Structures are given as structure tokens and as C-alpha cells.
Amino acid sequence: MTSAKKIMVSGIQPTNKLTLGNYLGALKNWVRLQNEYECYFFAVDLHAITSRQEPKELADNTLFALATYLAAGINLDHATIFAQSHVRQHAELAWVLNCFSYMGELGRMTQFKDKSSRAGETIPVGLFTYPVLMAADILLYQTDLVPVGADQKQHLELTRDVAIRMNNIYGPLFKVPEPYIPKVGARIMDLQDPESKMSKSVSSELGAVFLSDPPKEIEKKFKRAVTDSGAEVTYAPEKPGIRNLLDIQSAITGRSIDDLVKSYSGKMYGHLKVETATIVSDELRPLQERTQQYLADKGELQRILREGAARAATKAEATLKAVYGAIGFAPY
Ligand code: AQP
């Protein structure tokens, strides 16, 4: 890893229910871009506890997330991988940024509005301040690029606003990061409700494809995918279900949407569904096999996390120290 490279940072919640959306919106792009950057990828376990977690499962899921990153092709020569909770600077900088973020701007976050409306009477404060922790995750590493799905664009804008605000007060503390939102695959939709994003916690059983789904399950989900009235495969606004299947194919194969649409000329929706299922299964099968291989050596995964956390902490501490100094905390 050379420090002359630009810095890329991204995270995914540790879960054994990663969706095809997480994979195509985020993870696949981490792999694609990693050679050009010095990368920091982490399992965001501090974010995960904004909804109640089973303690034993959370720890296992963190190892599962790491195994999935490695299986997808993240290369430790380019990337530092760790668990967010192991690098204490994330929580510390988040507190400082909380004091420079405004209730109004956090209240406008659509993810907060969506998730809090589902939380019932007791909305955790952490759900409200989630974007501030995400800003800390990014700003700690003097990040240039953050590859995320389209749902995170608003949080990235908040990160930029807070960085600029603090830089204006104290001088250049933070690099102002750019989002990387892929052209195709940035918003994979629910197979049963193609107007809503595919999501591990909200989608119905048939609506989300999980990275651990066996081929039969994948085939069932795509065969039952909600499409639209009509029969012709086109990429049209009134056909969100068909558009979603074409987006999934394009994000995996790299073929253009035009090319795909042409190849379905004269064919039925059924063809598109079955072929999309096959393409997804073929992509996920080796990923699943490799994930299990990595999971077979938990000791090695823990070693990778420990080393990753130590490296990340060194980088993060330099930023935190500068921030503490600029604010006026006594030197330590
Ligand atoms: N449907 C999606 N299409 C494209 N990208 C997506 N991402 C999530 N869903 C889609 C991207 O995955 C990365 C990790 O997301 P996260 O772990 O922060 O969780 P999330 O965005 O909250 O994903 P879920 O599945 O919707 O989780 P729940 O249901 O818990 O809210 C991010 O880069 C995100 O953009």
C-alpha cells in the first residue's frame, strides 16, 4: 500500500443477510476500484446496533461480513479491513461531529424518516445521529472517494457539509469526500415491490435476494418477481420491474442496457426472469463457496481484523488528534 494513492472508504452492516443490493450497489464496486486506491473497508457494527441485535449473532456476523469481503475479491494488499467498534476513534469523532451538526439537517434525512416511522414509540437516538457516525467514519481517514448505493447520497452530502463547516471554523481538518455511485446497480429494487429499494430488513421474503440464497431459491424469487402489464421487454419508466431485472443483469455482466433490450426483442418476460436468475446464481455460487472457505478459519479472520484495526487506528488517530487540538482540548 502506498500513501501516494487516493483514499477510499466504505462500510456495510455486519449481517449474514447481505442482499444483492448491498453487493451490486457497494461491494462489487469496492472490488472493482480497489487497485487504484488505499482502501479502508469495515463492518459497521456500531451502526448495526441502531436496531436491536442478538449479541452472539452480531459477533458471528462480523466475521461473516469479513469472509464475504474476502470472498468477493477484496485484496489485503490494497485494503485494510476491520470492525468499526475496534477503532475507538470512530465513536470519539462522532461525538465531536454531533456538536457541529444541526437537528434540522439530521431531521431531513430520508433514511431517518423511513426507519423512525417503522420504529414505533421508541425511536433510538442512534437512528437520528446515524449519519453523524457515518460522517466520522469517512472524515477520520481523509477520504477522497466513498463508493455507496444511491440511498446513501444524502448522508454523503451531510458529511461534506459538516467537513466544510468545521474546516471553515478551524482551518483544513478534513478532506471533503466525493461519493462514487455506480451508473448501474446503484438502486436495486425489491422484486415484489419494484418501486422500493431491496432491503434486508424491509423487503418481504420473496422481495430480496440474499447472497447466501441457493440457486433454487434465487430461481423461485426471480420467477415470482413482479413485472408489469404488457409483454415487450423495454427499459421504460412505467416498467420498474423489468427495468430492475435489466439493471441487475447489466450490473453483473457489464453489458449495456441497450444491448440487453435488443437481445430480448421478440422474447417474453419469462425469458428475462429465468436468465436473470441464472446470471445471479452463477455470480453468487463461487462467492458462497469462497465465503465458507474463509469462515472455516475463524482464527485467521480474527487476526485480519486485529491487524486491520491497528492499521486503521494509526491513520484515524492522526485526524482525531488534529481535531482535538483545533477545538482546544488539552494535549495528551
Ligand atoms: N437496494 C440497494 N441497491 C443498491 N445499493 C444498496 N445498498 C443497500 N441497499 C441497496 C448499499 O449497500 C451499502 C451497505 O448498506 P448498509 O449496510 O448501510 O445498509 P442499508 O443501506 O441500510 O441496506 P439495507 O439492506 O436496506 O439495510 P436495512 O434494511 O437494515 O436498512 C450501502 O452503500 C448502500 O448504499
mmCIF file of C-alpha atoms and ligand atoms in Angstrom:
data_model
loop_
_atom_site.group_PDB
_atom_site.id
_atom_site.type_symbol
_atom_site.label_atom_id
_atom_site.label_comp_id
_atom_site.label_asym_id
_atom_site.label_seq_id
_atom_site.Cartn_x
_atom_site.Cartn_y
_atom_site.Cartn_z
ATOM 1 C CA MET A 1 0.000 0.000 0.000
ATOM 2 C CA THR A 2 1.484 3.361 -0.953
ATOM 3 C CA SER A 3 0.347 6.523 0.782
ATOM 4 C CA ALA A 4 0.532 8.414 -2.547
ATOM 5 C CA LYS A 5 -2.713 6.756 -3.564
ATOM 6 C CA LYS A 6 -6.050 8.433 -3.011
ATOM 7 C CA ILE A 7 -8.139 7.064 -0.183
ATOM 8 C CA MET A 8 -11.363 5.099 -0.500
ATOM 9 C CA VAL A 9 -13.556 4.240 2.477
ATOM 10 C CA SER A 10 -16.798 2.277 2.743
ATOM 11 C CA GLY A 11 -18.725 0.063 5.141
ATOM 12 C CA ILE A 12 -21.601 -2.388 5.250
ATOM 13 C CA GLN A 13 -23.572 -3.525 8.274
ATOM 14 C CA PRO A 14 -22.418 -6.903 9.562
ATOM 15 C CA THR A 15 -25.178 -9.363 8.763
ATOM 16 C CA ASN A 16 -25.494 -12.801 7.277
ATOM 17 C CA LYS A 17 -28.357 -11.354 5.238
ATOM 18 C CA LEU A 18 -26.430 -9.179 2.810
ATOM 19 C CA THR A 19 -28.631 -8.529 -0.210
ATOM 20 C CA LEU A 20 -27.963 -8.429 -3.913
ATOM 21 C CA GLY A 21 -28.464 -4.654 -3.486
ATOM 22 C CA ASN A 22 -25.583 -4.402 -0.989
ATOM 23 C CA TYR A 23 -23.440 -6.443 -3.356
ATOM 24 C CA LEU A 24 -24.151 -4.559 -6.600
ATOM 25 C CA GLY A 25 -24.506 -1.110 -5.011
ATOM 26 C CA ALA A 26 -21.396 -1.337 -2.835
ATOM 27 C CA LEU A 27 -19.255 -4.461 -2.508
ATOM 28 C CA LYS A 28 -18.739 -5.208 -6.205
ATOM 29 C CA ASN A 29 -17.522 -1.632 -6.724
ATOM 30 C CA TRP A 30 -15.111 -1.883 -3.812
ATOM 31 C CA VAL A 31 -13.510 -4.785 -5.621
ATOM 32 C CA ARG A 32 -13.523 -3.027 -8.980
ATOM 33 C CA LEU A 33 -11.947 0.182 -7.683
ATOM 34 C CA GLN A 34 -9.605 -1.188 -5.007
ATOM 35 C CA ASN A 35 -6.405 -1.316 -7.099
ATOM 36 C CA GLU A 36 -6.427 2.436 -7.664
ATOM 37 C CA TYR A 37 -6.878 3.419 -4.012
ATOM 38 C CA GLU A 38 -5.625 2.952 -0.492
ATOM 39 C CA CYS A 39 -8.786 1.341 0.899
ATOM 40 C CA TYR A 40 -10.428 1.107 4.303
ATOM 41 C CA PHE A 41 -13.424 -1.235 4.403
ATOM 42 C CA PHE A 42 -15.230 -2.079 7.591
ATOM 43 C CA ALA A 43 -18.163 -3.901 9.097
ATOM 44 C CA VAL A 44 -20.212 -1.123 10.659
ATOM 45 C CA ASP A 45 -21.218 -2.830 13.889
ATOM 46 C CA LEU A 46 -21.716 0.481 15.710
ATOM 47 C CA HIS A 47 -24.326 1.334 13.087
ATOM 48 C CA ALA A 48 -25.890 -2.122 13.369
ATOM 49 C CA ILE A 49 -26.954 -1.575 16.987
ATOM 50 C CA THR A 50 -29.343 1.184 15.921
ATOM 51 C CA SER A 51 -31.692 -1.787 15.699
ATOM 52 C CA ARG A 52 -31.683 -4.493 18.383
ATOM 53 C CA GLN A 53 -29.091 -7.223 17.736
ATOM 54 C CA GLU A 54 -28.623 -10.688 19.178
ATOM 55 C CA PRO A 55 -25.111 -10.353 20.766
ATOM 56 C CA LYS A 56 -23.807 -13.764 19.706
ATOM 57 C CA GLU A 57 -25.112 -13.277 16.162
ATOM 58 C CA LEU A 58 -23.588 -9.816 15.840
ATOM 59 C CA ALA A 59 -20.113 -11.139 16.606
ATOM 60 C CA ASP A 60 -20.558 -14.044 14.177
ATOM 61 C CA ASN A 61 -21.953 -11.724 11.529
ATOM 62 C CA THR A 62 -18.900 -9.503 11.747
ATOM 63 C CA LEU A 63 -16.731 -12.488 10.827
ATOM 64 C CA PHE A 64 -19.238 -13.435 8.147
ATOM 65 C CA ALA A 65 -19.035 -9.918 6.677
ATOM 66 C CA LEU A 66 -15.249 -10.087 6.602
ATOM 67 C CA ALA A 67 -15.356 -13.535 4.945
ATOM 68 C CA THR A 68 -17.773 -12.134 2.349
ATOM 69 C CA TYR A 69 -15.497 -9.168 1.567
ATOM 70 C CA LEU A 70 -12.561 -11.504 1.044
ATOM 71 C CA ALA A 71 -14.660 -13.942 -0.983
ATOM 72 C CA ALA A 72 -15.853 -11.098 -3.223
ATOM 73 C CA GLY A 73 -12.220 -10.345 -4.030
ATOM 74 C CA ILE A 74 -11.096 -7.659 -1.596
ATOM 75 C CA ASN A 75 -7.333 -7.860 -1.604
ATOM 76 C CA LEU A 76 -5.447 -7.245 1.632
ATOM 77 C CA ASP A 77 -2.583 -5.733 -0.372
ATOM 78 C CA HIS A 78 -4.845 -2.794 -1.178
ATOM 79 C CA ALA A 79 -7.331 -2.800 1.640
ATOM 80 C CA THR A 80 -7.383 -2.534 5.402
ATOM 81 C CA ILE A 81 -10.399 -4.423 6.720
ATOM 82 C CA PHE A 82 -11.705 -4.098 10.247
ATOM 83 C CA ALA A 83 -14.686 -3.895 12.570
ATOM 84 C CA GLN A 84 -15.814 -0.331 13.241
ATOM 85 C CA SER A 85 -16.125 -0.901 17.013
ATOM 86 C CA HIS A 86 -12.457 -1.954 17.201
ATOM 87 C CA VAL A 87 -11.285 1.502 16.160
ATOM 88 C CA ARG A 88 -12.386 3.724 19.036
ATOM 89 C CA GLN A 89 -11.705 6.925 17.097
ATOM 90 C CA HIS A 90 -14.965 6.422 15.139
ATOM 91 C CA ALA A 91 -17.136 6.878 18.227
ATOM 92 C CA GLU A 92 -14.944 9.688 19.565
ATOM 93 C CA LEU A 93 -15.008 11.769 16.393
ATOM 94 C CA ALA A 94 -18.751 11.103 16.065
ATOM 95 C CA TRP A 95 -19.300 12.836 19.418
ATOM 96 C CA VAL A 96 -17.385 15.890 18.260
ATOM 97 C CA LEU A 97 -19.267 15.993 14.943
ATOM 98 C CA ASN A 98 -22.557 15.697 16.859
ATOM 99 C CA CYS A 99 -21.722 19.064 18.335
ATOM 100 C CA PHE A 100 -21.258 20.565 14.867
ATOM 101 C CA SER A 101 -24.357 19.018 13.225
ATOM 102 C CA TYR A 102 -27.810 20.506 13.392
ATOM 103 C CA MET A 103 -31.113 18.925 14.405
ATOM 104 C CA GLY A 104 -32.752 20.401 11.305
ATOM 105 C CA GLU A 105 -30.338 18.829 8.827
ATOM 106 C CA LEU A 106 -30.484 15.429 10.532
ATOM 107 C CA GLY A 107 -34.280 15.587 10.672
ATOM 108 C CA ARG A 108 -34.350 15.929 6.870
ATOM 109 C CA MET A 109 -32.582 12.609 6.268
ATOM 110 C CA THR A 110 -34.992 10.345 4.398
ATOM 111 C CA GLN A 111 -33.462 7.177 5.889
ATOM 112 C CA PHE A 112 -34.221 8.516 9.386
ATOM 113 C CA LYS A 113 -37.758 9.405 8.372
ATOM 114 C CA ASP A 114 -38.322 5.928 6.881
ATOM 115 C CA LYS A 115 -36.725 3.966 9.697
ATOM 116 C CA SER A 116 -38.169 6.059 12.534
ATOM 117 C CA SER A 117 -41.669 5.736 11.088
ATOM 118 C CA ARG A 118 -41.250 1.958 11.381
ATOM 119 C CA ALA A 119 -39.673 2.058 14.857
ATOM 120 C CA GLY A 120 -42.961 2.706 16.674
ATOM 121 C CA GLU A 121 -43.000 4.525 20.023
ATOM 122 C CA THR A 122 -39.354 4.084 20.934
ATOM 123 C CA ILE A 123 -37.041 5.563 18.330
ATOM 124 C CA PRO A 124 -33.380 5.122 19.330
ATOM 125 C CA VAL A 125 -31.447 8.400 19.330
ATOM 126 C CA GLY A 126 -28.745 6.470 17.448
ATOM 127 C CA LEU A 127 -31.076 6.214 14.465
ATOM 128 C CA PHE A 128 -31.189 10.012 14.384
ATOM 129 C CA THR A 129 -27.434 10.502 14.764
ATOM 130 C CA TYR A 130 -26.518 7.592 12.436
ATOM 131 C CA PRO A 131 -25.401 9.962 9.616
ATOM 132 C CA VAL A 132 -23.051 11.754 12.038
ATOM 133 C CA LEU A 133 -21.306 8.486 12.866
ATOM 134 C CA MET A 134 -21.097 7.821 9.139
ATOM 135 C CA ALA A 135 -19.504 11.255 8.663
ATOM 136 C CA ALA A 136 -16.930 10.336 11.324
ATOM 137 C CA ASP A 137 -16.257 7.000 9.578
ATOM 138 C CA ILE A 138 -15.377 8.867 6.414
ATOM 139 C CA LEU A 139 -13.653 12.020 7.671
ATOM 140 C CA LEU A 140 -11.271 10.152 10.001
ATOM 141 C CA TYR A 141 -9.381 8.732 7.020
ATOM 142 C CA GLN A 142 -9.050 11.956 4.941
ATOM 143 C CA THR A 143 -11.116 10.130 2.362
ATOM 144 C CA ASP A 144 -11.282 11.003 -1.329
ATOM 145 C CA LEU A 145 -13.950 8.567 -2.503
ATOM 146 C CA VAL A 146 -16.881 6.746 -0.892
ATOM 147 C CA PRO A 147 -18.482 4.044 -3.048
ATOM 148 C CA VAL A 148 -22.110 3.654 -1.943
ATOM 149 C CA GLY A 149 -25.572 2.940 -3.290
ATOM 150 C CA ALA A 150 -27.859 5.835 -4.214
ATOM 151 C CA ASP A 151 -29.678 5.588 -0.833
ATOM 152 C CA GLN A 152 -26.566 6.941 0.912
ATOM 153 C CA LYS A 153 -26.126 10.049 -1.271
ATOM 154 C CA GLN A 154 -27.914 12.306 1.210
ATOM 155 C CA HIS A 155 -25.686 11.106 4.066
ATOM 156 C CA LEU A 156 -22.616 11.850 1.951
ATOM 157 C CA GLU A 157 -23.882 15.382 1.368
ATOM 158 C CA LEU A 158 -24.247 15.841 5.119
ATOM 159 C CA THR A 159 -20.691 14.553 5.612
ATOM 160 C CA ARG A 160 -19.421 17.125 3.139
ATOM 161 C CA ASP A 161 -21.419 19.930 4.800
ATOM 162 C CA VAL A 162 -20.078 19.119 8.271
ATOM 163 C CA ALA A 163 -16.496 18.837 6.959
ATOM 164 C CA ILE A 164 -16.727 22.190 5.204
ATOM 165 C CA ARG A 165 -18.332 23.767 8.293
ATOM 166 C CA MET A 166 -15.509 22.635 10.582
ATOM 167 C CA ASN A 167 -12.805 23.474 8.032
ATOM 168 C CA ASN A 168 -14.237 26.994 7.828
ATOM 169 C CA ILE A 169 -14.037 27.407 11.595
ATOM 170 C CA TYR A 170 -10.713 25.694 12.352
ATOM 171 C CA GLY A 171 -8.787 25.535 9.078
ATOM 172 C CA PRO A 172 -8.290 22.428 6.930
ATOM 173 C CA LEU A 173 -9.032 19.499 9.249
ATOM 174 C CA PHE A 174 -10.773 17.221 6.783
ATOM 175 C CA LYS A 175 -10.594 16.288 3.130
ATOM 176 C CA VAL A 176 -14.060 16.841 1.613
ATOM 177 C CA PRO A 177 -15.017 13.445 0.133
ATOM 178 C CA GLU A 178 -16.782 12.608 -3.131
ATOM 179 C CA PRO A 179 -19.414 9.868 -3.417
ATOM 180 C CA TYR A 180 -18.991 7.148 -6.014
ATOM 181 C CA ILE A 181 -22.444 5.990 -7.042
ATOM 182 C CA PRO A 182 -22.336 3.355 -9.782
ATOM 183 C CA LYS A 183 -24.137 4.130 -13.056
ATOM 184 C CA VAL A 184 -25.889 0.765 -12.966
ATOM 185 C CA GLY A 185 -26.809 -1.095 -9.775
ATOM 186 C CA ALA A 186 -26.972 1.969 -7.518
ATOM 187 C CA ARG A 187 -30.526 1.174 -6.564
ATOM 188 C CA ILE A 188 -31.564 -2.445 -6.840
ATOM 189 C CA MET A 189 -35.283 -2.684 -6.239
ATOM 190 C CA ASP A 190 -37.442 -5.095 -4.267
ATOM 191 C CA LEU A 191 -38.546 -7.944 -6.565
ATOM 192 C CA GLN A 192 -42.080 -7.842 -5.145
ATOM 193 C CA ASP A 193 -42.337 -4.053 -4.958
ATOM 194 C CA PRO A 194 -40.110 -2.562 -7.649
ATOM 195 C CA GLU A 195 -40.870 1.000 -6.517
ATOM 196 C CA SER A 196 -38.991 0.342 -3.220
ATOM 197 C CA LYS A 197 -35.324 -0.498 -2.725
ATOM 198 C CA MET A 198 -34.320 -4.071 -1.962
ATOM 199 C CA SER A 199 -33.538 -4.146 1.745
ATOM 200 C CA LYS A 200 -32.598 -6.803 4.289
ATOM 201 C CA SER A 201 -34.966 -5.558 6.985
ATOM 202 C CA VAL A 202 -37.914 -4.273 4.982
ATOM 203 C CA SER A 203 -38.284 -6.440 1.897
ATOM 204 C CA SER A 204 -40.604 -9.432 2.075
ATOM 205 C CA GLU A 205 -39.168 -12.936 1.894
ATOM 206 C CA LEU A 206 -39.571 -13.051 -1.877
ATOM 207 C CA GLY A 207 -38.615 -9.402 -2.405
ATOM 208 C CA ALA A 208 -34.910 -9.617 -1.521
ATOM 209 C CA VAL A 209 -32.226 -11.910 -2.910
ATOM 210 C CA PHE A 210 -29.644 -12.744 -0.258
ATOM 211 C CA LEU A 211 -26.042 -13.525 -1.069
ATOM 212 C CA SER A 212 -26.465 -16.862 0.723
ATOM 213 C CA ASP A 213 -29.553 -17.949 -1.274
ATOM 214 C CA PRO A 214 -29.166 -21.310 -3.053
ATOM 215 C CA PRO A 215 -29.899 -21.397 -6.826
ATOM 216 C CA LYS A 216 -33.404 -22.899 -6.354
ATOM 217 C CA GLU A 217 -34.364 -20.038 -4.048
ATOM 218 C CA ILE A 218 -32.948 -17.469 -6.453
ATOM 219 C CA GLU A 219 -34.878 -19.019 -9.325
ATOM 220 C CA LYS A 220 -38.098 -19.001 -7.292
ATOM 221 C CA LYS A 221 -37.673 -15.336 -6.350
ATOM 222 C CA PHE A 222 -36.999 -14.188 -9.915
ATOM 223 C CA LYS A 223 -39.778 -16.314 -11.399
ATOM 224 C CA ARG A 224 -42.228 -14.691 -8.995
ATOM 225 C CA ALA A 225 -40.786 -11.192 -9.468
ATOM 226 C CA VAL A 226 -43.499 -8.602 -10.005
ATOM 227 C CA THR A 227 -43.302 -7.291 -13.552
ATOM 228 C CA ASP A 228 -45.779 -5.146 -15.406
ATOM 229 C CA SER A 229 -48.672 -5.470 -17.774
ATOM 230 C CA GLY A 230 -47.561 -5.810 -21.367
ATOM 231 C CA ALA A 231 -45.180 -8.294 -22.881
ATOM 232 C CA GLU A 232 -42.366 -6.398 -24.574
ATOM 233 C CA VAL A 233 -39.039 -6.080 -22.735
ATOM 234 C CA THR A 234 -38.243 -2.342 -22.738
ATOM 235 C CA TYR A 235 -36.426 -0.036 -20.310
ATOM 236 C CA ALA A 236 -39.355 2.309 -19.706
ATOM 237 C CA PRO A 237 -40.465 4.407 -16.696
ATOM 238 C CA GLU A 238 -43.766 2.546 -16.484
ATOM 239 C CA LYS A 239 -41.944 -0.799 -16.249
ATOM 240 C CA PRO A 240 -39.967 -0.617 -12.969
ATOM 241 C CA GLY A 241 -39.982 -4.399 -12.527
ATOM 242 C CA ILE A 242 -38.481 -5.036 -15.956
ATOM 243 C CA ARG A 243 -36.016 -2.164 -15.529
ATOM 244 C CA ASN A 244 -34.844 -3.693 -12.265
ATOM 245 C CA LEU A 245 -34.141 -7.086 -13.874
ATOM 246 C CA LEU A 246 -32.240 -5.403 -16.713
ATOM 247 C CA ASP A 247 -30.262 -3.310 -14.193
ATOM 248 C CA ILE A 248 -29.321 -6.455 -12.265
ATOM 249 C CA GLN A 249 -28.140 -8.200 -15.421
ATOM 250 C CA SER A 250 -26.228 -5.139 -16.602
ATOM 251 C CA ALA A 251 -24.522 -4.585 -13.221
ATOM 252 C CA ILE A 252 -23.326 -8.199 -13.165
ATOM 253 C CA THR A 253 -22.380 -8.763 -16.797
ATOM 254 C CA GLY A 254 -21.231 -5.255 -17.736
ATOM 255 C CA ARG A 255 -23.454 -5.380 -20.849
ATOM 256 C CA SER A 256 -25.232 -2.133 -21.712
ATOM 257 C CA ILE A 257 -28.979 -1.825 -21.157
ATOM 258 C CA ASP A 258 -29.476 -1.137 -24.921
ATOM 259 C CA ASP A 259 -27.652 -4.311 -25.809
ATOM 260 C CA LEU A 260 -29.703 -6.332 -23.314
ATOM 261 C CA VAL A 261 -33.008 -4.867 -24.507
ATOM 262 C CA LYS A 262 -32.107 -5.749 -28.111
ATOM 263 C CA SER A 263 -31.271 -9.298 -27.095
ATOM 264 C CA TYR A 264 -34.808 -9.710 -25.654
ATOM 265 C CA SER A 265 -36.553 -8.464 -28.774
ATOM 266 C CA GLY A 266 -39.420 -10.863 -29.506
ATOM 267 C CA LYS A 267 -38.886 -12.750 -26.226
ATOM 268 C CA MET A 268 -41.264 -12.956 -23.250
ATOM 269 C CA TYR A 269 -40.865 -11.613 -19.706
ATOM 270 C CA GLY A 270 -40.401 -15.227 -18.597
ATOM 271 C CA HIS A 271 -37.125 -15.468 -20.539
ATOM 272 C CA LEU A 272 -35.801 -12.357 -18.856
ATOM 273 C CA LYS A 273 -36.730 -13.667 -15.402
ATOM 274 C CA VAL A 274 -35.161 -17.093 -15.859
ATOM 275 C CA GLU A 275 -31.987 -15.730 -17.456
ATOM 276 C CA THR A 276 -31.595 -13.097 -14.734
ATOM 277 C CA ALA A 277 -31.904 -15.852 -12.117
ATOM 278 C CA THR A 278 -29.182 -17.875 -13.854
ATOM 279 C CA ILE A 279 -26.845 -14.889 -14.126
ATOM 280 C CA VAL A 280 -27.320 -14.086 -10.428
ATOM 281 C CA SER A 281 -26.835 -17.732 -9.353
ATOM 282 C CA ASP A 282 -23.676 -18.021 -11.440
ATOM 283 C CA GLU A 283 -22.314 -14.855 -9.837
ATOM 284 C CA LEU A 284 -23.196 -15.888 -6.285
ATOM 285 C CA ARG A 285 -22.200 -19.566 -6.316
ATOM 286 C CA PRO A 286 -18.415 -19.002 -6.256
ATOM 287 C CA LEU A 287 -18.885 -16.175 -3.759
ATOM 288 C CA GLN A 288 -20.795 -18.526 -1.439
ATOM 289 C CA GLU A 289 -18.194 -21.274 -1.761
ATOM 290 C CA ARG A 290 -15.309 -18.932 -1.043
ATOM 291 C CA THR A 291 -17.155 -17.351 1.901
ATOM 292 C CA GLN A 292 -17.477 -20.795 3.509
ATOM 293 C CA GLN A 293 -13.784 -21.486 2.887
ATOM 294 C CA TYR A 294 -12.787 -18.267 4.655
ATOM 295 C CA LEU A 295 -15.224 -18.969 7.515
ATOM 296 C CA ALA A 296 -13.545 -22.321 8.128
ATOM 297 C CA ASP A 297 -10.582 -20.483 9.692
ATOM 298 C CA LYS A 298 -12.072 -18.087 12.245
ATOM 299 C CA GLY A 299 -8.684 -17.591 13.897
ATOM 300 C CA GLU A 300 -7.295 -16.186 10.657
ATOM 301 C CA LEU A 301 -10.313 -13.884 10.229
ATOM 302 C CA GLN A 302 -9.803 -12.577 13.763
ATOM 303 C CA ARG A 303 -6.133 -11.972 13.024
ATOM 304 C CA ILE A 304 -7.049 -9.989 9.896
ATOM 305 C CA LEU A 305 -9.496 -7.890 11.918
ATOM 306 C CA ARG A 306 -6.921 -7.219 14.662
ATOM 307 C CA GLU A 307 -4.249 -6.167 12.179
ATOM 308 C CA GLY A 308 -6.733 -4.091 10.219
ATOM 309 C CA ALA A 309 -7.916 -2.285 13.338
ATOM 310 C CA ALA A 310 -4.358 -1.464 14.388
ATOM 311 C CA ARG A 311 -3.540 -0.004 10.958
ATOM 312 C CA ALA A 312 -6.814 1.909 10.741
ATOM 313 C CA ALA A 313 -6.391 3.314 14.257
ATOM 314 C CA THR A 314 -2.995 4.792 13.393
ATOM 315 C CA LYS A 315 -4.480 6.650 10.443
ATOM 316 C CA ALA A 316 -7.633 7.659 12.340
ATOM 317 C CA GLU A 317 -5.709 8.903 15.382
ATOM 318 C CA ALA A 318 -3.804 11.462 13.323
ATOM 319 C CA THR A 319 -7.080 13.097 12.299
ATOM 320 C CA LEU A 320 -8.650 12.847 15.754
ATOM 321 C CA LYS A 321 -5.617 14.385 17.412
ATOM 322 C CA ALA A 322 -5.666 17.314 14.994
ATOM 323 C CA VAL A 323 -9.382 17.833 15.657
ATOM 324 C CA TYR A 324 -8.966 17.688 19.442
ATOM 325 C CA GLY A 325 -6.101 20.162 19.213
ATOM 326 C CA ALA A 326 -8.037 22.545 16.956
ATOM 327 C CA ILE A 327 -11.059 22.517 19.266
ATOM 328 C CA GLY A 328 -8.865 23.321 22.238
ATOM 329 C CA PHE A 329 -8.781 20.077 24.206
ATOM 330 C CA ALA A 330 -5.664 19.908 26.391
ATOM 331 C CA PRO A 331 -2.854 17.947 24.707
ATOM 332 C CA TYR A 332 -2.433 14.276 25.679
HETATM 333 N N1 AQP B 1 -31.083 -1.897 -2.847
HETATM 334 C C1 AQP B 1 -29.842 -1.407 -2.932
HETATM 335 N N2 AQP B 1 -29.297 -1.116 -4.122
HETATM 336 C C2 AQP B 1 -28.033 -0.640 -4.214
HETATM 337 N N3 AQP B 1 -27.226 -0.421 -3.139
HETATM 338 C C3 AQP B 1 -27.730 -0.704 -1.915
HETATM 339 N N4 AQP B 1 -27.208 -0.625 -0.668
HETATM 340 C C4 AQP B 1 -28.125 -1.043 0.227
HETATM 341 N N5 AQP B 1 -29.260 -1.410 -0.400
HETATM 342 C C5 AQP B 1 -29.049 -1.205 -1.745
HETATM 343 C C6 AQP B 1 -25.849 -0.169 -0.374
HETATM 344 O O1 AQP B 1 -25.229 -1.152 0.440
HETATM 345 C C7 AQP B 1 -24.281 -0.498 1.299
HETATM 346 C C8 AQP B 1 -24.408 -1.000 2.697
HETATM 347 O O2 AQP B 1 -25.628 -0.643 3.232
HETATM 348 P P1 AQP B 1 -25.847 -0.715 4.814
HETATM 349 O O3 AQP B 1 -25.179 -1.873 5.400
HETATM 350 O O4 AQP B 1 -25.559 0.613 5.394
HETATM 351 O O5 AQP B 1 -27.354 -0.980 4.897
HETATM 352 P P2 AQP B 1 -28.538 -0.293 4.183
HETATM 353 O O6 AQP B 1 -28.189 0.691 3.126
HETATM 354 O O7 AQP B 1 -29.446 0.231 5.252
HETATM 355 O O8 AQP B 1 -29.051 -1.613 3.490
HETATM 356 P P3 AQP B 1 -30.362 -2.353 3.781
HETATM 357 O O9 AQP B 1 -30.276 -3.724 3.195
HETATM 358 O O10 AQP B 1 -31.503 -1.508 3.318
HETATM 359 O O11 AQP B 1 -30.390 -2.490 5.340
HETATM 360 P P4 AQP B 1 -31.574 -2.126 6.324
HETATM 361 O O12 AQP B 1 -32.745 -2.933 5.817
HETATM 362 O O13 AQP B 1 -31.092 -2.551 7.664
HETATM 363 O O14 AQP B 1 -31.819 -0.669 6.222
HETATM 364 C C9 AQP B 1 -24.511 0.993 1.155
HETATM 365 O O15 AQP B 1 -23.508 1.523 0.321
HETATM 366 C C10 AQP B 1 -25.841 1.090 0.487
HETATM 367 O O16 AQP B 1 -25.950 2.249 -0.304
#
